[in-house]
mmCIF file of C-alpha atoms in Angstrom:
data_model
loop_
_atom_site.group_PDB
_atom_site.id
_atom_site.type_symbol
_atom_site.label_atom_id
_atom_site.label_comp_id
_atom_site.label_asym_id
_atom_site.label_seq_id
_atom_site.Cartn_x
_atom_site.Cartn_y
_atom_site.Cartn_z
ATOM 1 C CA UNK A 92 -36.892 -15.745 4.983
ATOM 2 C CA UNK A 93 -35.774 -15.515 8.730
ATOM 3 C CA UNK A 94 -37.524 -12.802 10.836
ATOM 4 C CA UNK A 95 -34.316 -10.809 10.936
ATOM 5 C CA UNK A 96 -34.418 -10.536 7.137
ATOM 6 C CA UNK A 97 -37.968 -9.669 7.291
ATOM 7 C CA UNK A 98 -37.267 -6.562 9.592
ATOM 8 C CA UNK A 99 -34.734 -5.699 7.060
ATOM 9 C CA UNK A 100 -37.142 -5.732 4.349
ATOM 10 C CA UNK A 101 -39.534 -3.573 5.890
ATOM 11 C CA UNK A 102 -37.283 -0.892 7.363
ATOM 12 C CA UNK A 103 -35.811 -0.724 3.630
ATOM 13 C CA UNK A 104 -39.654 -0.054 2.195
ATOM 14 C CA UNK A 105 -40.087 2.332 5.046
ATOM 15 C CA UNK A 106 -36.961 4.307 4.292
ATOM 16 C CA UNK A 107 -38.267 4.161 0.624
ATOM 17 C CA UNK A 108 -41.882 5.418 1.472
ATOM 18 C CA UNK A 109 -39.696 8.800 3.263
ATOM 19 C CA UNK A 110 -37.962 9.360 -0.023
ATOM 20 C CA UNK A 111 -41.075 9.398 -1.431
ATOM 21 C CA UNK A 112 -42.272 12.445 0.230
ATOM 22 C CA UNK A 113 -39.091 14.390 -1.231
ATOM 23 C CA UNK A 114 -39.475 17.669 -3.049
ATOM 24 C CA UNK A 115 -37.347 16.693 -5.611
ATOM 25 C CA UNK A 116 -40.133 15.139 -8.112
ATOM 26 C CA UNK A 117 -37.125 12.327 -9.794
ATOM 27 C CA UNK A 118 -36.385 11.358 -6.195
ATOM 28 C CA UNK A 119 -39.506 10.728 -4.974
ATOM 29 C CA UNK A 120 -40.772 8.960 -8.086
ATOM 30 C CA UNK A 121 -37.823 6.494 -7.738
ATOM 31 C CA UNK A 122 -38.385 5.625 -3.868
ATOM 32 C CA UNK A 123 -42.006 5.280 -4.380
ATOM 33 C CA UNK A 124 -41.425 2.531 -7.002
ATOM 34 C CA UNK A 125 -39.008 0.856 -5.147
ATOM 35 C CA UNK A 126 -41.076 0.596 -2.416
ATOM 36 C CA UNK A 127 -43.938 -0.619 -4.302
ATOM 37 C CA UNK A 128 -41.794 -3.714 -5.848
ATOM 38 C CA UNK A 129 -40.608 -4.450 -2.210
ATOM 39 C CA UNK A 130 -43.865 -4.862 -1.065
ATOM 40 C CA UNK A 131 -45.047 -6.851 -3.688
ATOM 41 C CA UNK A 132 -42.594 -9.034 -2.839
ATOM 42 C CA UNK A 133 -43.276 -9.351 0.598
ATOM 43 C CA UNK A 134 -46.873 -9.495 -0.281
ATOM 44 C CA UNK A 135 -48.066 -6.331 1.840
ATOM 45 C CA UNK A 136 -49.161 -2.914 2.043
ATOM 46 C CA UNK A 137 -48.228 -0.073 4.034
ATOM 47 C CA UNK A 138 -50.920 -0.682 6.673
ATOM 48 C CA UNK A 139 -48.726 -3.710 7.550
ATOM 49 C CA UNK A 140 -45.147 -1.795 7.816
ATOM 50 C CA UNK A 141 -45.816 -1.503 11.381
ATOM 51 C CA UNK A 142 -45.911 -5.144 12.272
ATOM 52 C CA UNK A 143 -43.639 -7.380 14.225
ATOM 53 C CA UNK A 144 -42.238 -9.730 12.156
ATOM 54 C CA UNK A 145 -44.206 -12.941 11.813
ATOM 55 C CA UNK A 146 -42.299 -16.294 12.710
ATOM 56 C CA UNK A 147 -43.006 -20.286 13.576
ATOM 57 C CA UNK A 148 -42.494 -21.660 16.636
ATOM 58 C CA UNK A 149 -42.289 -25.505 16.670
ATOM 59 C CA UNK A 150 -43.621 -27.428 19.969
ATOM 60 C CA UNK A 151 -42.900 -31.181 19.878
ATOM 61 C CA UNK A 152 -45.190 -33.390 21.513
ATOM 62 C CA UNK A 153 -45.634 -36.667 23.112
ATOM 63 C CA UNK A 154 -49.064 -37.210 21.892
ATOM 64 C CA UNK A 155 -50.431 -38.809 19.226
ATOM 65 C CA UNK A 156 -51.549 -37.824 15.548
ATOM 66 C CA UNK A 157 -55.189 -37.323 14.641
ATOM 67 C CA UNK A 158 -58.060 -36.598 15.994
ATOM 68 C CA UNK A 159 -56.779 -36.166 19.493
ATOM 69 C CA UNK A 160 -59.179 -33.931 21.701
ATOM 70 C CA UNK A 161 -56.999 -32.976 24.239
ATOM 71 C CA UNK A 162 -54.431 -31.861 22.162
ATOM 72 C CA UNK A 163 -56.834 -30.514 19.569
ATOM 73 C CA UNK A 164 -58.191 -28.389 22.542
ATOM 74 C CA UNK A 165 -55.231 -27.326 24.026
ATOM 75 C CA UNK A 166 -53.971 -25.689 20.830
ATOM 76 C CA UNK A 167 -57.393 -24.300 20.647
ATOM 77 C CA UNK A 168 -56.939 -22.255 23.585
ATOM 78 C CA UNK A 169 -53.315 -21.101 23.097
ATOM 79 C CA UNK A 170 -54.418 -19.883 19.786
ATOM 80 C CA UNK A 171 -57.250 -17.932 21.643
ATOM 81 C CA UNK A 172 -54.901 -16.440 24.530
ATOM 82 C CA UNK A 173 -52.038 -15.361 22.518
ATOM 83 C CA UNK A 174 -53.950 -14.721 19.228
ATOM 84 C CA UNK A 175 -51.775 -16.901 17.091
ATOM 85 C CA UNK A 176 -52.435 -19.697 14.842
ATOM 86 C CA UNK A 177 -51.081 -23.365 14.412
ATOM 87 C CA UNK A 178 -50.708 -25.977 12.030
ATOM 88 C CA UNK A 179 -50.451 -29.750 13.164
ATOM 89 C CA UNK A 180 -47.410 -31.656 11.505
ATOM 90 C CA UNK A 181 -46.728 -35.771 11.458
ATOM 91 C CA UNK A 182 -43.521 -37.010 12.759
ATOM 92 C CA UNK A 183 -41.582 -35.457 15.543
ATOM 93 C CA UNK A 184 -38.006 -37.485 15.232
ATOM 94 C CA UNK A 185 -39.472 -40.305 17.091
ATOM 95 C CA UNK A 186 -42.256 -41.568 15.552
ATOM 96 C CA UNK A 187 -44.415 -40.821 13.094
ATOM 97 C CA UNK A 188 -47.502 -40.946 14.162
ATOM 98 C CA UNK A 189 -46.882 -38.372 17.208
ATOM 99 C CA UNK A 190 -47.236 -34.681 16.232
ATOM 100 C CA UNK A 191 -45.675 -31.180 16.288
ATOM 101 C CA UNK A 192 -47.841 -28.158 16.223
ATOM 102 C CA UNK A 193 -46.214 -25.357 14.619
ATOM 103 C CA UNK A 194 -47.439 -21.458 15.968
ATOM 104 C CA UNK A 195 -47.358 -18.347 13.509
ATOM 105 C CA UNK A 196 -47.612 -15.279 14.763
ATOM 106 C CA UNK A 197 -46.115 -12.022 15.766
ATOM 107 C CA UNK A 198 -42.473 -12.677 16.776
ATOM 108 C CA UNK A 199 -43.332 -12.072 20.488
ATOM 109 C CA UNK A 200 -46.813 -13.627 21.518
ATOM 110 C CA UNK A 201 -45.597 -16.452 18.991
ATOM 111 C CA UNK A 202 -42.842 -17.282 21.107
ATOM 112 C CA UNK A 203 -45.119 -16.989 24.365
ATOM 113 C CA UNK A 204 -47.630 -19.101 22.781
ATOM 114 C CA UNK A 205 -45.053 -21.815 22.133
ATOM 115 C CA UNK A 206 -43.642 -21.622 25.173
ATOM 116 C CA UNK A 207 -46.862 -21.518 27.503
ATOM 117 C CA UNK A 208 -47.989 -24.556 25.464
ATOM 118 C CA UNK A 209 -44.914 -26.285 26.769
ATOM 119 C CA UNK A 210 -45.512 -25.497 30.370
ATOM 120 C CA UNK A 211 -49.777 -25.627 30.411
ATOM 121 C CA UNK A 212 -48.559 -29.325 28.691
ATOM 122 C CA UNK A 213 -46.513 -30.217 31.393
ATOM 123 C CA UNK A 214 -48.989 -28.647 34.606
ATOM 124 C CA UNK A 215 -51.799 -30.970 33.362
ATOM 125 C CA UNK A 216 -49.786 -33.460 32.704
ATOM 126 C CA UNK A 217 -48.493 -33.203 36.623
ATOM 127 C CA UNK A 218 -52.007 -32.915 37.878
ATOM 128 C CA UNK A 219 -53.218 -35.791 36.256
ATOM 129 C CA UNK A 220 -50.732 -38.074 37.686
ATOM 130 C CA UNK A 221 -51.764 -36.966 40.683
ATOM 131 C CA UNK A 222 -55.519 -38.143 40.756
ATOM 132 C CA UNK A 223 -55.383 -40.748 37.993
ATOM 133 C CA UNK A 224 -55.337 -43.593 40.664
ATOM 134 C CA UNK A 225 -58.617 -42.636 42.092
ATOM 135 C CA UNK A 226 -60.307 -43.730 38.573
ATOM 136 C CA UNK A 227 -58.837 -47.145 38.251
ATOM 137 C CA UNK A 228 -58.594 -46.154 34.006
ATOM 138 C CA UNK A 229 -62.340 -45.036 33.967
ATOM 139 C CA UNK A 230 -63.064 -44.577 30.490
ATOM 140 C CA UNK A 231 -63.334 -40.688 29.849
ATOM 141 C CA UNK A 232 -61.857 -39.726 33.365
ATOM 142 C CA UNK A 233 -58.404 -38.636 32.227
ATOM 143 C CA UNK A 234 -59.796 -36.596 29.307
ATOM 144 C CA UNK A 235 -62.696 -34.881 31.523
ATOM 145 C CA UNK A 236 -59.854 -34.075 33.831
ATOM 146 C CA UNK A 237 -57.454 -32.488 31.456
ATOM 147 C CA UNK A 238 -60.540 -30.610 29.464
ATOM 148 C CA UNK A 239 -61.653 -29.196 32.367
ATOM 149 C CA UNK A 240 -58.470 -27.823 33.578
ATOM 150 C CA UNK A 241 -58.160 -26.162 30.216
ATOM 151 C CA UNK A 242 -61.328 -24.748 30.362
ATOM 152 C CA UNK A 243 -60.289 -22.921 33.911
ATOM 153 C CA UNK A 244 -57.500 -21.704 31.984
ATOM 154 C CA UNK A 245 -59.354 -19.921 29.719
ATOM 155 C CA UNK A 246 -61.234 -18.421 31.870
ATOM 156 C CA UNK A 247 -58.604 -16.366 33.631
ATOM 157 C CA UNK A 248 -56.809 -14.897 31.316
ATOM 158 C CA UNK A 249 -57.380 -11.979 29.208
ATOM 159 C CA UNK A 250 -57.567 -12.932 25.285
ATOM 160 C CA UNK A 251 -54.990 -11.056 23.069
ATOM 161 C CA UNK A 252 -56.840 -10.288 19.542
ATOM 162 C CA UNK A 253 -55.670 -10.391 16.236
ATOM 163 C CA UNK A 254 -55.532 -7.793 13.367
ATOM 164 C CA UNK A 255 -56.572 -8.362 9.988
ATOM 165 C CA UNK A 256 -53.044 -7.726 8.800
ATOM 166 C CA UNK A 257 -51.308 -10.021 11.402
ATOM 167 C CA UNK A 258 -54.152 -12.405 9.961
ATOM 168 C CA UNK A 259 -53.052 -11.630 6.476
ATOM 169 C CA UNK A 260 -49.006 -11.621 7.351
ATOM 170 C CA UNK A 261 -49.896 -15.074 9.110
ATOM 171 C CA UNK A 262 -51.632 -16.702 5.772
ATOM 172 C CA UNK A 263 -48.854 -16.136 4.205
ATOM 173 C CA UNK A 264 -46.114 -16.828 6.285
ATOM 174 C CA UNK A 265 -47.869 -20.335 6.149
ATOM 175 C CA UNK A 266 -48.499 -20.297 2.318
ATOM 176 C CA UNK A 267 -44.871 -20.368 2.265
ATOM 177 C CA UNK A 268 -44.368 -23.238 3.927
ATOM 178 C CA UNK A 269 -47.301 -25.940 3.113
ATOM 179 C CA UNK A 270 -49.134 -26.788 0.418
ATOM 180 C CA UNK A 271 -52.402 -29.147 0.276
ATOM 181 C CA UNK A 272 -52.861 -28.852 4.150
ATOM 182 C CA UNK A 273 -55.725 -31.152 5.451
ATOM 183 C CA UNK A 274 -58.077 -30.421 8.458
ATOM 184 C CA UNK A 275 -58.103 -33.135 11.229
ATOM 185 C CA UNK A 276 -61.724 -33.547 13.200
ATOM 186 C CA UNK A 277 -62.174 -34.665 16.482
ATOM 187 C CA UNK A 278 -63.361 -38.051 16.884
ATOM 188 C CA UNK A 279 -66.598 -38.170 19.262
ATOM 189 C CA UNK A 280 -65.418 -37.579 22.963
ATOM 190 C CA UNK A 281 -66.484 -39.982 25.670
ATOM 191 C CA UNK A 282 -68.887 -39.317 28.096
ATOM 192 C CA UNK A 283 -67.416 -36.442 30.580
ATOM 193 C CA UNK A 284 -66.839 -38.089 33.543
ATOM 194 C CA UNK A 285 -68.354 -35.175 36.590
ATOM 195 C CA UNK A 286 -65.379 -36.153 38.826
ATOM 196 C CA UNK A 287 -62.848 -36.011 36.952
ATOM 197 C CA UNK A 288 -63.563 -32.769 35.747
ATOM 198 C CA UNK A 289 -64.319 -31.454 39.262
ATOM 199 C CA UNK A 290 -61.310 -32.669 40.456
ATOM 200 C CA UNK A 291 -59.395 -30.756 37.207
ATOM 201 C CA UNK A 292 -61.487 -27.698 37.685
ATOM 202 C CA UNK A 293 -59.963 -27.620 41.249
ATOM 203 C CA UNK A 294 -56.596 -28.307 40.440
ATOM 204 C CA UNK A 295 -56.736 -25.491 37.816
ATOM 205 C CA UNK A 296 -57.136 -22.897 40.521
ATOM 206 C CA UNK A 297 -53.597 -23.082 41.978
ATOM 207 C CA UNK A 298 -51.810 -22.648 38.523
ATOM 208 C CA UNK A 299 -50.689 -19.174 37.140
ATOM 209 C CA UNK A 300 -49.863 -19.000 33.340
ATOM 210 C CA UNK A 301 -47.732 -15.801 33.918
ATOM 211 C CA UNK A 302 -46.064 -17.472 37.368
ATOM 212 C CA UNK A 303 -44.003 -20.095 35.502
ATOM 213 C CA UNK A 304 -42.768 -18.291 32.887
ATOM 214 C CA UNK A 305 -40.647 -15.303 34.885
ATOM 215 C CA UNK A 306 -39.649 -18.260 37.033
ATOM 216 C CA UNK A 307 -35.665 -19.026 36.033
ATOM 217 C CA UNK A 308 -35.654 -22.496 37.006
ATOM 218 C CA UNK A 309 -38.214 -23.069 34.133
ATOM 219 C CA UNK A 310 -36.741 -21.658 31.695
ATOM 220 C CA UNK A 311 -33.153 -23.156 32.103
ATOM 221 C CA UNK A 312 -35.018 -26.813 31.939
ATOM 222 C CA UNK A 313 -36.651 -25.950 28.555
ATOM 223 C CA UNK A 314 -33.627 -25.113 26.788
#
């Protein structure tokens, strides 16, 4: 079900849920059970009729499948920012073994989160390049780097929170979709290199989450 037939779905239960409050006892009986069937078959309850719809947003990645800490972290922390959830997926179109990660959430901060993952992605991805030559391929440099500019990240923007029913809406939204999903751990990470991470602490500082995204350019390359 798209999130335009979701919306449909609700406002019928809520127009329901008014008939229910009519004088006329027939009337009201009829609306409340009609109501009650359509949100058993959403699978909610009217504390949840004010929600958003909940959607997926798919990001495709160059990186690999598995226990990759960068990307394991970066997820991490649009999950914390936006208040959404992900699920990792194998197989992007172009190889197998590279992965998609898959945000649920409310229709709007899902589609931020999916989007700001693109563009954080890209920023690191940028800085490295920039400093990678001063490590000759020091084991654990690129990775201290890119870990530390998350972390800076993190720590500048103010966390959106999720409700118990977005929680529950999200569950489900993913119920529908997978069965037998299996966690992926981290493999151990290599020693942080204090460098590298200085140097992606610094280069943190100059980037803005909220700058890229009301710039146009940006968002004419990403469609």
């Amino acid at each position: 079900m798209d999130a335009d037939e979701y919306e449909k779905r609700l406002e019928k239960i809520r127009k329901c849920l008014r008939l229910s409050k009519s004088a006329e006892a027939n009337e009201a009986a009829a609306a409340m059970r009609q109501a009650q069937k359509l949100m058993q078959e959403l699978g909610i309850d009217e504390s949840e009729l004010g929600l958003e719809a909940t959607i997926d947003e798919l990001v495709i990645t160059k990186h690999p499948m598995g226990a990759n800490r960068y990307l394991l972290t970066l997820v991490a922390v649009i999950k914390e920012i936006f208040g959404v959830d992900a699920i990792f997926e194998t197989g992007n179109g172009v190889a197998f073994k590279r992965a998609n990660i898959r945000y649920f959430g409310p229709k709007s901060r899902c589609m931020v989160a999916a989007y700001s993952h693109r563009v954080v992605d890209r920023a690191i991805g940028n800085a490295w390049k920039d400093h990678k030559d001063d490590f000759h391929e020091l084991p654990g440099a690129r990775l201290s780097f890119k870990l530390s500019f998350l972390a800076s990240i993190r720590d500048k923007i103010e966390l959106m929170t999720t409700t118990p029913a977005e929680q529950a809406a999200i569950k489900r939204k993913q119920q529908s979709m997978y069965k037998g999903l299996v966690d992926i751990n981290a493999k151990p990470m290599p020693e942080i290199v204090d460098r590298a991470a200085n140097m992606g602490e610094v280069a943190a500082k100059g980037f803005d989450l909220h700058r890229p995204m009301d710039a146009a350019p940006v968002v004419r390359r990403l469609k």
